[in-house]
Short mmCIF file of C-alpha atoms in Angstrom, two decimals:
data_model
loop_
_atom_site.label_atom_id
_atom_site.label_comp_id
_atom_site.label_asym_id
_atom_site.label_seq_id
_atom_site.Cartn_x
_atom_site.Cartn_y
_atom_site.Cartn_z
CA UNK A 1 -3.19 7.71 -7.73
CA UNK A 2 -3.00 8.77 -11.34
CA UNK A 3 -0.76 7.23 -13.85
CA UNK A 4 -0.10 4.94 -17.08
CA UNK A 5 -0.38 1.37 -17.90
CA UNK A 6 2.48 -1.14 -18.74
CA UNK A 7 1.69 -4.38 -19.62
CA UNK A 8 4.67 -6.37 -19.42
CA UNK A 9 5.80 -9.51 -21.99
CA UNK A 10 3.25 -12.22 -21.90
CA UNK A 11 5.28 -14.75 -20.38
CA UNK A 12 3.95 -17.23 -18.69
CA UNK A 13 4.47 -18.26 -15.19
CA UNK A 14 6.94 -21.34 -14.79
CA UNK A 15 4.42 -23.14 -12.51
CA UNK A 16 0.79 -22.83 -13.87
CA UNK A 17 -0.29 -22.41 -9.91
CA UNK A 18 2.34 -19.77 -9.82
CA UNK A 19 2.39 -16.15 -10.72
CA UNK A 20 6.04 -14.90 -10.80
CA UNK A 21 7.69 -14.04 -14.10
CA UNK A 22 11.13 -15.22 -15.55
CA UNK A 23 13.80 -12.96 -14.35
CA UNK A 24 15.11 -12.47 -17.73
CA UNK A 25 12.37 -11.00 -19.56
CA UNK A 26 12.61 -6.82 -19.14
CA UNK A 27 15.53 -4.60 -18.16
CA UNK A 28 12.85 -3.39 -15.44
CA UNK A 29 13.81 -3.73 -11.29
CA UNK A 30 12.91 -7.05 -10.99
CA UNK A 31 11.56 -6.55 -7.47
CA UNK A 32 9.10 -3.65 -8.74
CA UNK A 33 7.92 -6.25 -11.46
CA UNK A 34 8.54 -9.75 -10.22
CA UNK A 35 4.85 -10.96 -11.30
CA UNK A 36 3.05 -11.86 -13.69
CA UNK A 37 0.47 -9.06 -14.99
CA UNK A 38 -0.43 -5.45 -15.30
CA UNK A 39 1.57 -2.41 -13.95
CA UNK A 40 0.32 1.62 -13.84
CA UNK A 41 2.71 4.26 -12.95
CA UNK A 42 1.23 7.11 -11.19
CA UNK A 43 1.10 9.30 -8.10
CA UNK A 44 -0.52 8.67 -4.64
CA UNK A 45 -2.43 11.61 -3.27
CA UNK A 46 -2.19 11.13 0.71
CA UNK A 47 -4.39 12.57 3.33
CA UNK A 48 -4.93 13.25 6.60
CA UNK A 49 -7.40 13.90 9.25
CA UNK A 50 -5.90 14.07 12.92
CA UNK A 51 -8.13 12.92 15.80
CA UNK A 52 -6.38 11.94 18.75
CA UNK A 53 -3.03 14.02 19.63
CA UNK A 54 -1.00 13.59 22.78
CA UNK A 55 2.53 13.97 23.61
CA UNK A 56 4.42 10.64 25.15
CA UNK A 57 3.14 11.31 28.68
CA UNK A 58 -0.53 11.22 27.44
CA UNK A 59 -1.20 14.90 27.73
CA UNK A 60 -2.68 17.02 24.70
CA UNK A 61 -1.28 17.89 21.65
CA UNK A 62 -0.55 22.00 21.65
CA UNK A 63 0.08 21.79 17.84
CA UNK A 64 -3.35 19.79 17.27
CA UNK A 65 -2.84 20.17 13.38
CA UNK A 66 -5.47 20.33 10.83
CA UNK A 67 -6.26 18.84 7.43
CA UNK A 68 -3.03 18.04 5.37
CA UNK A 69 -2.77 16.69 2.22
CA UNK A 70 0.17 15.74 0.27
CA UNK A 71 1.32 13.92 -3.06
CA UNK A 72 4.05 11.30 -3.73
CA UNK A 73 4.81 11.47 -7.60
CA UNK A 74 6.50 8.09 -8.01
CA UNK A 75 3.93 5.31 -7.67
CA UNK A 76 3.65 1.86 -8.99
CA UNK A 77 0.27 -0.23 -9.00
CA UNK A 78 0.44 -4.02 -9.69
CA UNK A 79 -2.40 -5.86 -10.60
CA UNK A 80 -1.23 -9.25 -11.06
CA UNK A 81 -2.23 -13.11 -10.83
CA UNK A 82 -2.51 -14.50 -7.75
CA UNK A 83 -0.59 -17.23 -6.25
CA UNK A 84 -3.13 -20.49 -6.35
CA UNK A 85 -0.88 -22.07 -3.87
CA UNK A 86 -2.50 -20.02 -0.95
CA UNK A 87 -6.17 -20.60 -0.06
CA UNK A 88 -8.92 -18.23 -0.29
CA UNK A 89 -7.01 -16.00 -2.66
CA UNK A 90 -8.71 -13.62 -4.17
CA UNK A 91 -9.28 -13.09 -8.33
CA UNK A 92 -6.82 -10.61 -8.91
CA UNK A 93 -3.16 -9.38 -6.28
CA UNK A 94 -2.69 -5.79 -5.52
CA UNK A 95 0.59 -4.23 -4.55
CA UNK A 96 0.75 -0.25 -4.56
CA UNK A 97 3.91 1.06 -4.02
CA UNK A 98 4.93 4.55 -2.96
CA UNK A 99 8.11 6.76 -2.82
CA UNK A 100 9.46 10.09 -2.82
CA UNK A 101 10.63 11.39 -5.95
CA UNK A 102 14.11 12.42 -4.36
CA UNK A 103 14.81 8.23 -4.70
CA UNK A 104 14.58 8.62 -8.66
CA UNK A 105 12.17 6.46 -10.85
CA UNK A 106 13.44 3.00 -9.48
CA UNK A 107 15.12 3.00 -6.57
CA UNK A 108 17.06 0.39 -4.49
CA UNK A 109 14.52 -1.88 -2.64
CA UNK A 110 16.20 -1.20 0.64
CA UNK A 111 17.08 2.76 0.13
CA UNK A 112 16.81 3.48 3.90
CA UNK A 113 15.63 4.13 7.55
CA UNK A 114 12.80 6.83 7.26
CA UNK A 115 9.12 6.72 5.27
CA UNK A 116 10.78 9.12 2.91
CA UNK A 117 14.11 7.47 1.98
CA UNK A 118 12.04 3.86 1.35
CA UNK A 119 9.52 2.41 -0.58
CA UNK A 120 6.17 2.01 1.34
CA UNK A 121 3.93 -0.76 -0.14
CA UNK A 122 0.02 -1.71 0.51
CA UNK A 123 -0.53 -5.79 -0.70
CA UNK A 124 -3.96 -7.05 -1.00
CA UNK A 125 -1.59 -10.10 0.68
CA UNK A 126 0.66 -9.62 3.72
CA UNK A 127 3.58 -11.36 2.52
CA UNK A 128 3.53 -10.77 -1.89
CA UNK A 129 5.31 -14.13 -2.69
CA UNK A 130 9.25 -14.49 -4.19
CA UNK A 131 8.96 -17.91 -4.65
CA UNK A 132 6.78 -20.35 -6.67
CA UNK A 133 5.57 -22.24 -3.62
CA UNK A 134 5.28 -21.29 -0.60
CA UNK A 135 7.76 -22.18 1.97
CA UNK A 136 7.23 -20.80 5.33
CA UNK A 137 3.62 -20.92 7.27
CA UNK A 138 3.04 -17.18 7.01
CA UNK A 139 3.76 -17.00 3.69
CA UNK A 140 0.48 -19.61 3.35
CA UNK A 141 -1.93 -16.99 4.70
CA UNK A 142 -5.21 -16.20 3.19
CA UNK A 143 -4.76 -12.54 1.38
CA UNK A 144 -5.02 -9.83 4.11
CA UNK A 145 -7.54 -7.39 2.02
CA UNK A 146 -10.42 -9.60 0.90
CA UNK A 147 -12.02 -8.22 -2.30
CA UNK A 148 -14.63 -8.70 -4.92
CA UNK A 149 -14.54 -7.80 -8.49
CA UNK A 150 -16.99 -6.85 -11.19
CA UNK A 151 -16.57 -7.01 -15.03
CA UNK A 152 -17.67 -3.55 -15.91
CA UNK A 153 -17.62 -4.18 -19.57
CA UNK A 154 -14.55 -5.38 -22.53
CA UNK A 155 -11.52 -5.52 -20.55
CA UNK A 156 -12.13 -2.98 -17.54
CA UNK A 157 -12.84 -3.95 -14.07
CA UNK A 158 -13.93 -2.43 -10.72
CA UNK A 159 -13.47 -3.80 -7.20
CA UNK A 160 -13.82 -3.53 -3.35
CA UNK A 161 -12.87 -4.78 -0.40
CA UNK A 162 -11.62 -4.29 3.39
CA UNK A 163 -8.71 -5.45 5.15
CA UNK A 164 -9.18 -8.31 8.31
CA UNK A 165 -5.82 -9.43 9.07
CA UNK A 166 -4.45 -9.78 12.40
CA UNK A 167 -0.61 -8.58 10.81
CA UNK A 168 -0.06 -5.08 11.15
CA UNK A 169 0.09 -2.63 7.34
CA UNK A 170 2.95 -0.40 8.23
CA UNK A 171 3.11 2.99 6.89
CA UNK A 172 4.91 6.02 7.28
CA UNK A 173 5.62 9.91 6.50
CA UNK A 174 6.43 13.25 8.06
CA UNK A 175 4.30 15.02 9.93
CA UNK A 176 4.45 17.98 13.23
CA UNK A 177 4.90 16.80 16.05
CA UNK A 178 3.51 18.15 19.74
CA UNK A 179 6.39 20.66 20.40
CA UNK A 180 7.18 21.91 17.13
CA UNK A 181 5.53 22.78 14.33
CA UNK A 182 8.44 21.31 12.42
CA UNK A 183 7.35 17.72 10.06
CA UNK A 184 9.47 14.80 11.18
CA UNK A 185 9.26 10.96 10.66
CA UNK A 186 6.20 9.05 11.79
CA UNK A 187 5.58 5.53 11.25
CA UNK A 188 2.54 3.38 12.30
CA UNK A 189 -0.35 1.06 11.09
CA UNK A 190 -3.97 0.38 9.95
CA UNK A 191 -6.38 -0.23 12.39
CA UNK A 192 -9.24 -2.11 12.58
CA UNK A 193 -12.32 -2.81 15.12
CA UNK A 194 -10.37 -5.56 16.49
CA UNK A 195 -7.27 -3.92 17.22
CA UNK A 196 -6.06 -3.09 20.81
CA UNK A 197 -4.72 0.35 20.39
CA UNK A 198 -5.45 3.39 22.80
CA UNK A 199 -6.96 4.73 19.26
CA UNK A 200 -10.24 2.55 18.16
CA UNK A 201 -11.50 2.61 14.46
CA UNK A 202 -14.81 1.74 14.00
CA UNK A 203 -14.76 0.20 10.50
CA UNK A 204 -11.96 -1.69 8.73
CA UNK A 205 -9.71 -0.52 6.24
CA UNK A 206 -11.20 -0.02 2.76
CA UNK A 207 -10.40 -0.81 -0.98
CA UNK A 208 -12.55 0.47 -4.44
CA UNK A 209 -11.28 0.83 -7.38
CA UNK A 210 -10.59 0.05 -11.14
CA UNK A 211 -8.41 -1.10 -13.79
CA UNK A 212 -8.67 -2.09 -17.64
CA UNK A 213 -6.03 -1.64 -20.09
CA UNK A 214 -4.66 1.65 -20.10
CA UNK A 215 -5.59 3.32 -16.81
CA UNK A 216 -6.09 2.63 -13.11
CA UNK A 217 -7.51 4.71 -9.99
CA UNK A 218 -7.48 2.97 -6.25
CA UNK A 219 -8.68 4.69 -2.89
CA UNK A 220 -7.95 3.54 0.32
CA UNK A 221 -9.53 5.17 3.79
CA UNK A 222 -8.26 3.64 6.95
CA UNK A 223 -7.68 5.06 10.85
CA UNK A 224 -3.88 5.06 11.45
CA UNK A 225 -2.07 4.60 14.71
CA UNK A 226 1.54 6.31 14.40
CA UNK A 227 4.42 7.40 16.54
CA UNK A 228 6.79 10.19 15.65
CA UNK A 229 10.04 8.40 15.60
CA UNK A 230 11.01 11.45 17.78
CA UNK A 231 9.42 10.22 19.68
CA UNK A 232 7.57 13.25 20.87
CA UNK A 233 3.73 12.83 20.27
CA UNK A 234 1.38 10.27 19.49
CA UNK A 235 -1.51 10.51 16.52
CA UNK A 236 -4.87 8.78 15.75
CA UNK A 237 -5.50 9.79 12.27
CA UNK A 238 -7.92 9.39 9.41
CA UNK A 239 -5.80 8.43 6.17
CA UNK A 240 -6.99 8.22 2.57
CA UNK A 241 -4.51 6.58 -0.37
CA UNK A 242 -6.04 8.55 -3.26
CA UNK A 243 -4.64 6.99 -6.67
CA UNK A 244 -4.76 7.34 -10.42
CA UNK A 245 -2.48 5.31 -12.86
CA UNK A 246 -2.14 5.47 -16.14
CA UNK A 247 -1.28 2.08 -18.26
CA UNK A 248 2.40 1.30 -19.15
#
């Protein structure tokens, strides 16, 4: 992703164990910007490697498609402070959200049904908190991506990681499907070692990147189980979230 920085009004965090912002302080959507920290608008740069086609009774895909990459221009990385009532949190939160540029630059947080008509996010924590503390059990959980950071030098940082959570990280977009060459809706997950899919990844999903006060870039290269919601065909793919962010 490729975009600009926007550091938002210093304003502290209600609850020093907290991270969420005031509600009051910018005319921004306050569910784009509800924590406290640094934001980068940008583009995500999406692509993907098919391995495993087959229609819904198993058999093989007769549009086996190649190579396709793709780019969503409205994107929004959050790097924000993390929420010290959950354990094992990491230094720094994540939260990458995606969207078609037919939704406009801030669209409604529920816009619709289909990848393309929503707002996808990718958290470094499965559920990115609303509330000072949390309240429900799964809103506890340790972060889903576990990283580590390095101080590169003055304020600019780099970072890795790999996801090992047992929740699934939904995604979605359009694709062909087995009987037509025509894209339609697929939605799906990450996969990991671990998970019990008819596809199997061998590695977990992985995180580098870096931020400091102007710019951002963040890559992400995972194995994907989706369906078309068709439902027609079924792909294993190799994904890569390609991002660049500049500061705003």
């Amino acid at each position: 992703m490729v975009g600009g920085l926007q550091v938002l009004p210093a304003a502290a965090a209600r609850d020093p164990l907290s991270n969420l912002r005031p509600t009051n302080i910018t005319s921004l959507e306050y569910y784009l910007y509800r924590w406290t920290g640094s934001y980068y608008n940008g583009t995500t740069k999406v692509r993907i490697e098919p391995r495993d086609i087959e229609d819904v009774n198993g058999r093989s895909c007769a549009t086996a498609g190649r190579p396709v990459e793709f780019t969503l221009e409205k994107a929004l990385l959050a790097v924000v402070k993390s929420n010290r009532y959950i354990e094992q949190q990491n230094d720094f939160t994540f939260s990458l959200a995606f969207w078609d540029e037919s939704l406009g630059e801030s669209p409604p947080a529920e816009a619709g049904y289909l990848p393309l008509e929503q707002i996808q996010y990718i958290d470094s924590v499965s559920w990115l908190n609303t509330v000072d503390v949390p309240v429900l059990d799964n809103d506890r959980s340790p972060p889903s991506w576990k990283l580590t950071t390095s101080h590169i030098g003055n304020a600019s940082y780099s970072f890795t990681g790999a996801r090992n959570a047992s929740q699934p990280q939904l995604i979605g977009f359009n694709y062909t499907t087995c009987s037509s060459s025509v894209a339609t809706a697929y939605v799906g997950s990450l996969l990991d070692p671990l998970s019990r899919d008819l596809v199997k990844a061998k590695t977990y999903p992985a995180v580098t990147g870096r931020f400091d006060g102007s710019s951002a870039s963040m890559e992400i290269k995972a194995v994907a189980l989706l369906k078309s919601m068709m439902p027609t065909s079924l792909h294993g793919m190799d994904l890569m979230y390609e991002n660049v962010f500049a500061g705003q």
